[in-house]
Coordinates of N, CA and C in Angstrom, one line a residue:
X622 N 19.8 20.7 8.8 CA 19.0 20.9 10.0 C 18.3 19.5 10.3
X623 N 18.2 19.0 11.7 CA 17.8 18.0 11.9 C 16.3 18.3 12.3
X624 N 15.6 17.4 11.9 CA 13.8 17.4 11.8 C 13.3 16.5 12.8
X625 N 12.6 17.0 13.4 CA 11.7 16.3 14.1 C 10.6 15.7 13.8
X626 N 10.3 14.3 13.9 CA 9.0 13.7 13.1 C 8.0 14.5 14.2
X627 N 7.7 14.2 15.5 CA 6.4 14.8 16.1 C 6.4 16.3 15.7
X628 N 7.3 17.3 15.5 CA 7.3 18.4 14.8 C 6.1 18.3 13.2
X629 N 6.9 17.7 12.8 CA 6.1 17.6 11.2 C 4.7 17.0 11.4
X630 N 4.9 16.3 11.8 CA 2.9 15.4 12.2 C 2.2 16.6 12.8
X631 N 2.9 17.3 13.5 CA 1.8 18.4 13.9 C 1.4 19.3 13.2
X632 N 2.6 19.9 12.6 CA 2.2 20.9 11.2 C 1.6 19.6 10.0
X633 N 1.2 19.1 10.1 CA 0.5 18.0 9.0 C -1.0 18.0 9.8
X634 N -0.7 18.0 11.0 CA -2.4 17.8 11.2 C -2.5 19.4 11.5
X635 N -2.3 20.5 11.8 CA -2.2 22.0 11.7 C -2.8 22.2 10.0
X636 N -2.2 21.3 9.5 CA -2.7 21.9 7.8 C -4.1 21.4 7.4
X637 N -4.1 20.0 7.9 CA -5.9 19.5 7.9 C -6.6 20.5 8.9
X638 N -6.0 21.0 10.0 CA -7.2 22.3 10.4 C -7.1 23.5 9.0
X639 N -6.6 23.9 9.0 CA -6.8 25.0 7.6 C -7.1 24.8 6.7
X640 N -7.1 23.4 6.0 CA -7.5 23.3 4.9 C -9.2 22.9 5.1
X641 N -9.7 22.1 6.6 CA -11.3 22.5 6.6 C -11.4 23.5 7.3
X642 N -10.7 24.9 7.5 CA -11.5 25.9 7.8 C -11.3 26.8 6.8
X643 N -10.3 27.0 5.8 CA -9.9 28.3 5.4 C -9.9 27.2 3.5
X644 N -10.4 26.8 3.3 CA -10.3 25.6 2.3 C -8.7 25.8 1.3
X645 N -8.2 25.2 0.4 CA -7.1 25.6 0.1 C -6.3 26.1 -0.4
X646 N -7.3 27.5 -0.8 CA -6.7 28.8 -0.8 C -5.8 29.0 0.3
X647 N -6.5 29.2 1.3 CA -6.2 29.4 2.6 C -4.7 28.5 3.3
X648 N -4.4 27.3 2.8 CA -3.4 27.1 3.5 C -1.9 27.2 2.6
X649 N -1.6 28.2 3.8 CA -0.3 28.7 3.4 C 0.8 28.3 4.3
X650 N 2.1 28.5 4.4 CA 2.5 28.0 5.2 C 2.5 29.0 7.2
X651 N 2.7 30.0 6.4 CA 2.3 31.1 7.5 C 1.1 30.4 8.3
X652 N 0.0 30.3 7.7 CA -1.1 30.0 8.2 C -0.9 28.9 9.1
X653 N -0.2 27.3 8.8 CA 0.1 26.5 9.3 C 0.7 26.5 10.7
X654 N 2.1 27.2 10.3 CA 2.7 27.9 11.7 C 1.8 28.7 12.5
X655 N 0.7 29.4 12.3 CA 0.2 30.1 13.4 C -0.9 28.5 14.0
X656 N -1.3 27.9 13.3 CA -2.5 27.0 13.3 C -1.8 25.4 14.6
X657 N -0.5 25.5 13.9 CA 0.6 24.4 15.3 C 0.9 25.6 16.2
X658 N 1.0 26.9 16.1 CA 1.4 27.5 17.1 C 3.0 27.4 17.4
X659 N 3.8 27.3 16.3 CA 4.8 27.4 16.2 C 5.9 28.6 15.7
X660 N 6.6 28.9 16.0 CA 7.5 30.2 15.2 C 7.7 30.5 13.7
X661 N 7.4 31.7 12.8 CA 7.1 31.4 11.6 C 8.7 30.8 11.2
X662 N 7.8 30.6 10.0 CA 9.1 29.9 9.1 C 9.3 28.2 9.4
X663 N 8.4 27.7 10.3 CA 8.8 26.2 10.8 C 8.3 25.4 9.8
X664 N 7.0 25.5 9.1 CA 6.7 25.2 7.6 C 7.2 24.6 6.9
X665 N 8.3 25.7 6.3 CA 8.5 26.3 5.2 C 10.4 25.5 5.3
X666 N 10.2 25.2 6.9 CA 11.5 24.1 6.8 C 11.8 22.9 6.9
X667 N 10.2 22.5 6.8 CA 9.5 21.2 6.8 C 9.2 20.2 5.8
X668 N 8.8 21.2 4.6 CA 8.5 21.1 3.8 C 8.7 21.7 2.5
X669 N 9.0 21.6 1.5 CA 9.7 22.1 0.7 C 9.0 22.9 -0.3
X670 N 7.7 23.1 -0.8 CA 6.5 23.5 -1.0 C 4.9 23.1 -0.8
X671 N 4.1 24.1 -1.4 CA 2.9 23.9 -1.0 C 2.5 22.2 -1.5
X672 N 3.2 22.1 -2.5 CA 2.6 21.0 -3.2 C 3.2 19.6 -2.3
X673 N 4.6 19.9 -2.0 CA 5.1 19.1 -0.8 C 3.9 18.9 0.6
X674 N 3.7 19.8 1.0 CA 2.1 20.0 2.1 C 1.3 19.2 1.7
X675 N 0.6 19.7 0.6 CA -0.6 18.8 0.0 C -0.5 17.1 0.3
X676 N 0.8 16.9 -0.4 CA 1.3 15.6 -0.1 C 1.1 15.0 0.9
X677 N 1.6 15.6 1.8 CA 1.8 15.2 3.6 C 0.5 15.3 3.8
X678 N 0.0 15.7 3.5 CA -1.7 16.0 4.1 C -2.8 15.3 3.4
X679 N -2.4 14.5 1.9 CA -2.9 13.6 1.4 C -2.5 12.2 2.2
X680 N -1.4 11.8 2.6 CA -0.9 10.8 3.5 C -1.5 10.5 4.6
X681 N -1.7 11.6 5.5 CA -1.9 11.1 6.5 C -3.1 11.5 7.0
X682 N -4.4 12.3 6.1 CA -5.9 12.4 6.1 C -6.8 11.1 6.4
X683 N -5.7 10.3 5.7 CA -6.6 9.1 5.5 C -6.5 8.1 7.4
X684 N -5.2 7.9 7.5 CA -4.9 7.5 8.9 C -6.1 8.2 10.2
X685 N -6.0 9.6 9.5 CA -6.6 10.5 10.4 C -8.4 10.0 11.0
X686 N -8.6 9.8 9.3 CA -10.3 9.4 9.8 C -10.4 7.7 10.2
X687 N -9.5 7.2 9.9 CA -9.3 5.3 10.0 C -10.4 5.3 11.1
X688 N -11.3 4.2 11.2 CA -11.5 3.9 12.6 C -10.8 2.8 13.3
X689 N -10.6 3.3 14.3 CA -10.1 2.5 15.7 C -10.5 1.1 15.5
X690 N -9.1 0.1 15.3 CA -9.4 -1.4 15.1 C -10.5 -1.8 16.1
X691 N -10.1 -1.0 17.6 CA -10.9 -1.8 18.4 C -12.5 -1.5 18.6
X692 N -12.8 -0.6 17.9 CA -14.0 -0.1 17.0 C -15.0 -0.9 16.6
X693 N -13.5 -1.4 15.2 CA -14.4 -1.9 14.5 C -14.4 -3.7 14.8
X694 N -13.9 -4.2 16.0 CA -13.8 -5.6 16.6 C -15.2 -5.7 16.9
X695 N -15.7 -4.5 18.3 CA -17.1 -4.6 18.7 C -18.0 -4.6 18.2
X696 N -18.0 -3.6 16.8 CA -19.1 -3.6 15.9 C -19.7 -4.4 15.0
X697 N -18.5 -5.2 14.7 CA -18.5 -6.5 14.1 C -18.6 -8.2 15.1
X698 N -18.8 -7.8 16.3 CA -18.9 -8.6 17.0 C -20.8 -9.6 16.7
X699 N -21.6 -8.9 16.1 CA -23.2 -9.0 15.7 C -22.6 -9.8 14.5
X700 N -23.8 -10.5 14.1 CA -24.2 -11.5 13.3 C -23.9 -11.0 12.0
X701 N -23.5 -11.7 10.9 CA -22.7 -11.3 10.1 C -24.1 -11.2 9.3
X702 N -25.0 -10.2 9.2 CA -25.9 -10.4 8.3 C -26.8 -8.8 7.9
X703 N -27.6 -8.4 7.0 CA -27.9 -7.3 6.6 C -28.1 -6.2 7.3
X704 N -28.6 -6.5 8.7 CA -28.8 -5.1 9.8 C -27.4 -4.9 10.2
X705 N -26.5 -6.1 10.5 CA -24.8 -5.3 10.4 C -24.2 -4.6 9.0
X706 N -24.5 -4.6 7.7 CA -24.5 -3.7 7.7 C -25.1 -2.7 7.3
X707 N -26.4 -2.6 7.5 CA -26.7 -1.2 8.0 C -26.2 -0.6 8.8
X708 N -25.7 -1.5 10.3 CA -25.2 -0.8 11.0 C -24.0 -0.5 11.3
X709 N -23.2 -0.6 10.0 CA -21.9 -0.5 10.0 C -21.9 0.7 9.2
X710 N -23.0 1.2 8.2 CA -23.1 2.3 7.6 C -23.9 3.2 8.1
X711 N -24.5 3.3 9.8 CA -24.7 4.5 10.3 C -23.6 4.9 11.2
X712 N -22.7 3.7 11.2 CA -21.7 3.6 12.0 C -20.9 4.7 11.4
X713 N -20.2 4.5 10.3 CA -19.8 5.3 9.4 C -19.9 6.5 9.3
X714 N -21.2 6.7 9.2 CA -22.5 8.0 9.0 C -22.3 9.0 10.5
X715 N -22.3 8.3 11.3 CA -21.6 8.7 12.7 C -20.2 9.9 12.7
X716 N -19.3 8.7 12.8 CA -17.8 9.1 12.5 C -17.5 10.3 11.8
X717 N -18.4 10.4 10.6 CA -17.9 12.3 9.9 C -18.6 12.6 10.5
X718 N -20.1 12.7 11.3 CA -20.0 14.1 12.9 C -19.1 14.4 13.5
X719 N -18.6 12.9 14.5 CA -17.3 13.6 15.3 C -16.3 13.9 14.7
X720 N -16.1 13.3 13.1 CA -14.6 13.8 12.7 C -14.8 14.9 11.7
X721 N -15.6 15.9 11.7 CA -15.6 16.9 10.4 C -14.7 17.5 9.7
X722 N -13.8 17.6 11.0 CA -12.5 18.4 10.2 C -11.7 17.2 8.8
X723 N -11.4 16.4 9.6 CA -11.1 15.0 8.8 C -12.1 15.3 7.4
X724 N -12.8 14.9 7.4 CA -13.4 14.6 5.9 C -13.7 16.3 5.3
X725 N -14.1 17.1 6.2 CA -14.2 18.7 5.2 C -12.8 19.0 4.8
X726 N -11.7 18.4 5.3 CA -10.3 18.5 5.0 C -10.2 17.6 3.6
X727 N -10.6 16.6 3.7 CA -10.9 15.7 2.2 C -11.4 16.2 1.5
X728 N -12.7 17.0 1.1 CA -13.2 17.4 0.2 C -12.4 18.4 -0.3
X729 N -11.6 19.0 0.4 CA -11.2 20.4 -0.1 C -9.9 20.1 -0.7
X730 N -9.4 18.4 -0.4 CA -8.1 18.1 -1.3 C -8.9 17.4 -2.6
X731 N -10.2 17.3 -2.3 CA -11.1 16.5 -3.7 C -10.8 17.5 -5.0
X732 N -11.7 18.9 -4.3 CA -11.3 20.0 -4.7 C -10.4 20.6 -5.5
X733 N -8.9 20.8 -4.5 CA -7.5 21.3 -5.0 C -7.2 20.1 -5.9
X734 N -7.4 18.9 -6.2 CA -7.0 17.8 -6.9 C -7.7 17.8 -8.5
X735 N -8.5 18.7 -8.5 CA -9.4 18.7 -9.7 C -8.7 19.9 -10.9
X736 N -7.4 20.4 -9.8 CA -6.8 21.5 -10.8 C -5.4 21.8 -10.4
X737 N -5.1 20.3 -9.6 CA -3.7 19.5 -9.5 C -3.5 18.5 -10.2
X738 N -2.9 18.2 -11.4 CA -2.9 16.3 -11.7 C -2.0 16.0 -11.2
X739 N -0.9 16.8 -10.2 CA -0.3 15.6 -9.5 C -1.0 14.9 -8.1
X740 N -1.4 16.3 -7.9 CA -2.4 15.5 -6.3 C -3.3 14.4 -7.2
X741 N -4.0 15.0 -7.9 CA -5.2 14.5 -8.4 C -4.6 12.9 -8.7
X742 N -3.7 12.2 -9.1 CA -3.0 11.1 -9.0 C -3.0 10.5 -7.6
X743 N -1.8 11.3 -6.7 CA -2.1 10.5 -5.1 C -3.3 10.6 -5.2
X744 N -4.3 11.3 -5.1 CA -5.4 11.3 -3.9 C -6.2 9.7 -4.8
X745 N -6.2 9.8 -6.1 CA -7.2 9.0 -6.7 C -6.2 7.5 -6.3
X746 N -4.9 7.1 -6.1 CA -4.4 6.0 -5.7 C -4.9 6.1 -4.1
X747 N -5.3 6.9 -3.3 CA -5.9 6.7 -2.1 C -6.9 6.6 -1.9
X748 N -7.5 6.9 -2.4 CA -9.2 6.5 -2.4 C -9.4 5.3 -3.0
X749 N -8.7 4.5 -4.5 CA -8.8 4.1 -4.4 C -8.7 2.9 -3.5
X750 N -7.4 2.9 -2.9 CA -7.3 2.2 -1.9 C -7.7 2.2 -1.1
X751 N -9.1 2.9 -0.3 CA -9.6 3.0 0.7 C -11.2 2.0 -0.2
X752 N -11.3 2.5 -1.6 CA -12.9 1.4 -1.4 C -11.9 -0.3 -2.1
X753 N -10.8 -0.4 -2.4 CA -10.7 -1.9 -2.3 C -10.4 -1.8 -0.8
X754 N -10.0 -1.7 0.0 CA -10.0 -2.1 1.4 C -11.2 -2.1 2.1
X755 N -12.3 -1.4 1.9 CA -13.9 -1.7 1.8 C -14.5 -3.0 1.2
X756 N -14.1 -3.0 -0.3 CA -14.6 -4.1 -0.4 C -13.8 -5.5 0.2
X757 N -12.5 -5.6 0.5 CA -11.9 -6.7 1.0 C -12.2 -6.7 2.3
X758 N -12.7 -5.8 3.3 CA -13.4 -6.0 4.3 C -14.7 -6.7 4.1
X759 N -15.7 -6.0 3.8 CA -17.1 -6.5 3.3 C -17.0 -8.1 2.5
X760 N -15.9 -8.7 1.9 CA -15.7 -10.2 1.3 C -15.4 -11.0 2.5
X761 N -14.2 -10.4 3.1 CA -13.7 -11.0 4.2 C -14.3 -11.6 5.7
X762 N -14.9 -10.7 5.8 CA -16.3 -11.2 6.9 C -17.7 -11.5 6.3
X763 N -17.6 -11.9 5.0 CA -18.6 -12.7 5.3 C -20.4 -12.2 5.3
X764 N -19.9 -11.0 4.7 CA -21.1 -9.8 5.1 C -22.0 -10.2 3.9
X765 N -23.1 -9.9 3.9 CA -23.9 -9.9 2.3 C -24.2 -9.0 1.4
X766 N -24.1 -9.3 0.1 CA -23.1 -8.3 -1.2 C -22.6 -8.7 -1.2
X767 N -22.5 -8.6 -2.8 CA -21.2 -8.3 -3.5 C -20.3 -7.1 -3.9
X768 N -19.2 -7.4 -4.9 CA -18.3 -6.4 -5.1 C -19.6 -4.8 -5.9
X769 N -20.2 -5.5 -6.7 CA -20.9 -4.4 -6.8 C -21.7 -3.1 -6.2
X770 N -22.7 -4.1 -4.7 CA -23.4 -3.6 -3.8 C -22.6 -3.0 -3.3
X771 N -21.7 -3.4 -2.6 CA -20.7 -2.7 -1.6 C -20.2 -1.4 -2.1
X772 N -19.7 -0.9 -3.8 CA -19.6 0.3 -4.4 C -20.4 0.6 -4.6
X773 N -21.6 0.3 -4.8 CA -23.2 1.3 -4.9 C -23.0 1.9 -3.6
X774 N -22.8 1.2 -2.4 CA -23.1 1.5 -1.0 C -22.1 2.6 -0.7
X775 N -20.6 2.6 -1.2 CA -19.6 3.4 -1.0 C -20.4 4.5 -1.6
X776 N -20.7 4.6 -3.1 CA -21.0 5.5 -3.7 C -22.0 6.7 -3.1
X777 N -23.2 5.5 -3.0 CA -24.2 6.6 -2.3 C -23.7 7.4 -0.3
X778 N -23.2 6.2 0.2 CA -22.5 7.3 1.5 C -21.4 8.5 1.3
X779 N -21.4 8.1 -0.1 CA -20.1 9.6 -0.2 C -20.4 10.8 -0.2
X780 N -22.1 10.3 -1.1 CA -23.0 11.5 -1.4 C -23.6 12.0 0.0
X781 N -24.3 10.7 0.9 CA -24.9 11.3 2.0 C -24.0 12.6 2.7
X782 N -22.0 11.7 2.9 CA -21.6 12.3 3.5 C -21.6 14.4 3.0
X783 N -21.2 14.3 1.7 CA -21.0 15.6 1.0 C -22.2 16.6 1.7
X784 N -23.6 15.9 1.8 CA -24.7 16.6 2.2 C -24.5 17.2 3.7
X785 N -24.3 16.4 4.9 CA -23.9 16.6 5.6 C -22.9 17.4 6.1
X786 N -21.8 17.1 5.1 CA -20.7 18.2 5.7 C -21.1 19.6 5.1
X787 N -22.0 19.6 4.0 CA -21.4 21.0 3.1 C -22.9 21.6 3.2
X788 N -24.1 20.9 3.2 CA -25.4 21.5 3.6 C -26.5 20.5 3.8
X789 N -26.6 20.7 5.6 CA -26.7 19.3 6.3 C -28.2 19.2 6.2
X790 N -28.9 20.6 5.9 CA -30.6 20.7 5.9 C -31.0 20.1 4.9
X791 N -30.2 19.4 3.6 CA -31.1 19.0 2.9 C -31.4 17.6 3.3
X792 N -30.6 17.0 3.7 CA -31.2 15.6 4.1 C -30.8 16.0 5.4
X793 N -32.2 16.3 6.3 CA -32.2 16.4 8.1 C -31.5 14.9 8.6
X794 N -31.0 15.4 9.7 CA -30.1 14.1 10.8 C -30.9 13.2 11.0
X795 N -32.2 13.6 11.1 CA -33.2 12.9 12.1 C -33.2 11.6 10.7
X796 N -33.5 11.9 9.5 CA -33.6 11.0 8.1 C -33.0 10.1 7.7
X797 N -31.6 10.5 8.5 CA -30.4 9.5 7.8 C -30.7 8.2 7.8
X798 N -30.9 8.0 9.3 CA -30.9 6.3 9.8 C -31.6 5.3 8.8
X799 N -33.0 6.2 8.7 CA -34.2 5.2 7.9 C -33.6 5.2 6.2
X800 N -32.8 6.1 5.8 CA -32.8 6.4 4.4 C -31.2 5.3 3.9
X801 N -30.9 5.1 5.5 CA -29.4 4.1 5.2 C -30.0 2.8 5.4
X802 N -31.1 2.4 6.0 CA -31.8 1.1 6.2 C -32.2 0.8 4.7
X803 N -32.7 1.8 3.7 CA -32.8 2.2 2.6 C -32.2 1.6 1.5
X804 N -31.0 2.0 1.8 CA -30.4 1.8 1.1 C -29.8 0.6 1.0
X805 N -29.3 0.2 2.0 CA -28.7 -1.2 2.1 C -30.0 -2.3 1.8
X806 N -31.1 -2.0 2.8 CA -32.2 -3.2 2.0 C -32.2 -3.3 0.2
X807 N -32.2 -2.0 -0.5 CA -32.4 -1.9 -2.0 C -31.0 -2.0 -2.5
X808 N -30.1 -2.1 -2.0 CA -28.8 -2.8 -2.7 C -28.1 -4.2 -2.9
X809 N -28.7 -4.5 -1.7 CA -28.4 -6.2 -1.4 C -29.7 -6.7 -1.7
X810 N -30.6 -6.3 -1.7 CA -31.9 -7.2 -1.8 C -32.6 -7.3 -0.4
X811 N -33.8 -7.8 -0.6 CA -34.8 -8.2 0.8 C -34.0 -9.2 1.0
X812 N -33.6 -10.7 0.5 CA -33.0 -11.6 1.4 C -31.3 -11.7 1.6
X813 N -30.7 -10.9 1.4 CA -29.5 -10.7 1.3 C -28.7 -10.9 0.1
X814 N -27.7 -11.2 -0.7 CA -27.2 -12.3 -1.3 C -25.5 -12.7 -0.9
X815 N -25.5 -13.4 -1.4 CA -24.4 -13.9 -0.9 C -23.0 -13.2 -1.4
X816 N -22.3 -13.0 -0.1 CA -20.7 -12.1 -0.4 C -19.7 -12.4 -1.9
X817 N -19.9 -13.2 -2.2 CA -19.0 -13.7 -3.6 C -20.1 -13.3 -4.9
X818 N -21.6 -12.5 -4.6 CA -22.0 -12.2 -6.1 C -22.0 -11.2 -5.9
X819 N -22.7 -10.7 -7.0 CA -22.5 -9.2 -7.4 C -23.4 -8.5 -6.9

């Protein structure tokens, strides 16, 4: 049977909707096909198991939340110095509002990955690869921190994000801003330091 790639990308993003609505119990392939709105069984010919899914939906989660190069050209257009980034990490902080499904779709492969070791492998080679391409961003421009700040800074926005997606009242919206000014002042220091220390 010949496959269609725009076929499959849909049932791949069809599965990031079910896996943040119905977490990953929930995605089945039945479920997927009703979720693309496709004829059953389209799945299930797509893909060769659940664990096959998982796969495809660990792949392309990450693409999913990417920000827009031309994004992040503007945002970085400001002086390379500690209020950018702060405001590169409300910036951030932003992005899982509009993108929820995206990252509640993440957590719940965090999740299924904790009682998969094969996911639990990809997902951990993808994340990793997402905070070295954080920190080779953050070296690369020139920003202030080092390799360490910039992983404290990953670390603590992973937590902020968790709060936000999964129980947004404990740290109120209205809080974030000042509590991310916060954090980046107490990570890099009052006077910055310089991108090559720690």
């Amino acid at each position: 049977m010949v496959r269609n790639p725009e076929r499959r990308a849909a049932l791949v993003d069809a599965a990031i909707e079910v896996l943040a609505r119905d977490g990953a119990r929930g995605l089945t392939f039945r479920a997927v096909d009703a979720a693309a709105e496709v004829p059953g069984g389209t799945a299930s010919n797509y893909f060769t198991s659940r664990d096959d899914l998982l796969a495809q939906v660990t792949g392309q989660i990450h693409q999913r939340i990417a920000p827009d190069p031309d994004e992040v050209a503007e945002v970085m257009a400001a002086p390379r110095n500690q209020a950018l980034v702060a405001d590169l990490m409300r910036w951030i902080n932003r992005r899982v509002t509009e993108n929820r499904t995206g990252y509640l779709a993440m957590l719940e492969l965090r999740l299924e990955a904790t009682r998969r070791p094969e996911l639990r492998a990809e997902l951990t080679q993808v994340m990793r690869a997402t905070l070295d391409e954080n920190l080779s961003f953050h070296l690369e421009h020139g920003l202030p921190g080092g390799p360490t700040a910039v992983t404290l800074m990953y670390l603590a926005m992973t937590g902020l994000m968790l709060e936000q997606l999964t129980l947004p009242g404990v740290v109120p919206a209205e809080e974030t801003d000042g509590l991310i000014t916060a954090l980046v002042d107490r990570t890099i220091g009052p006077e910055g330091s310089p991108s090559n220390s720690e």
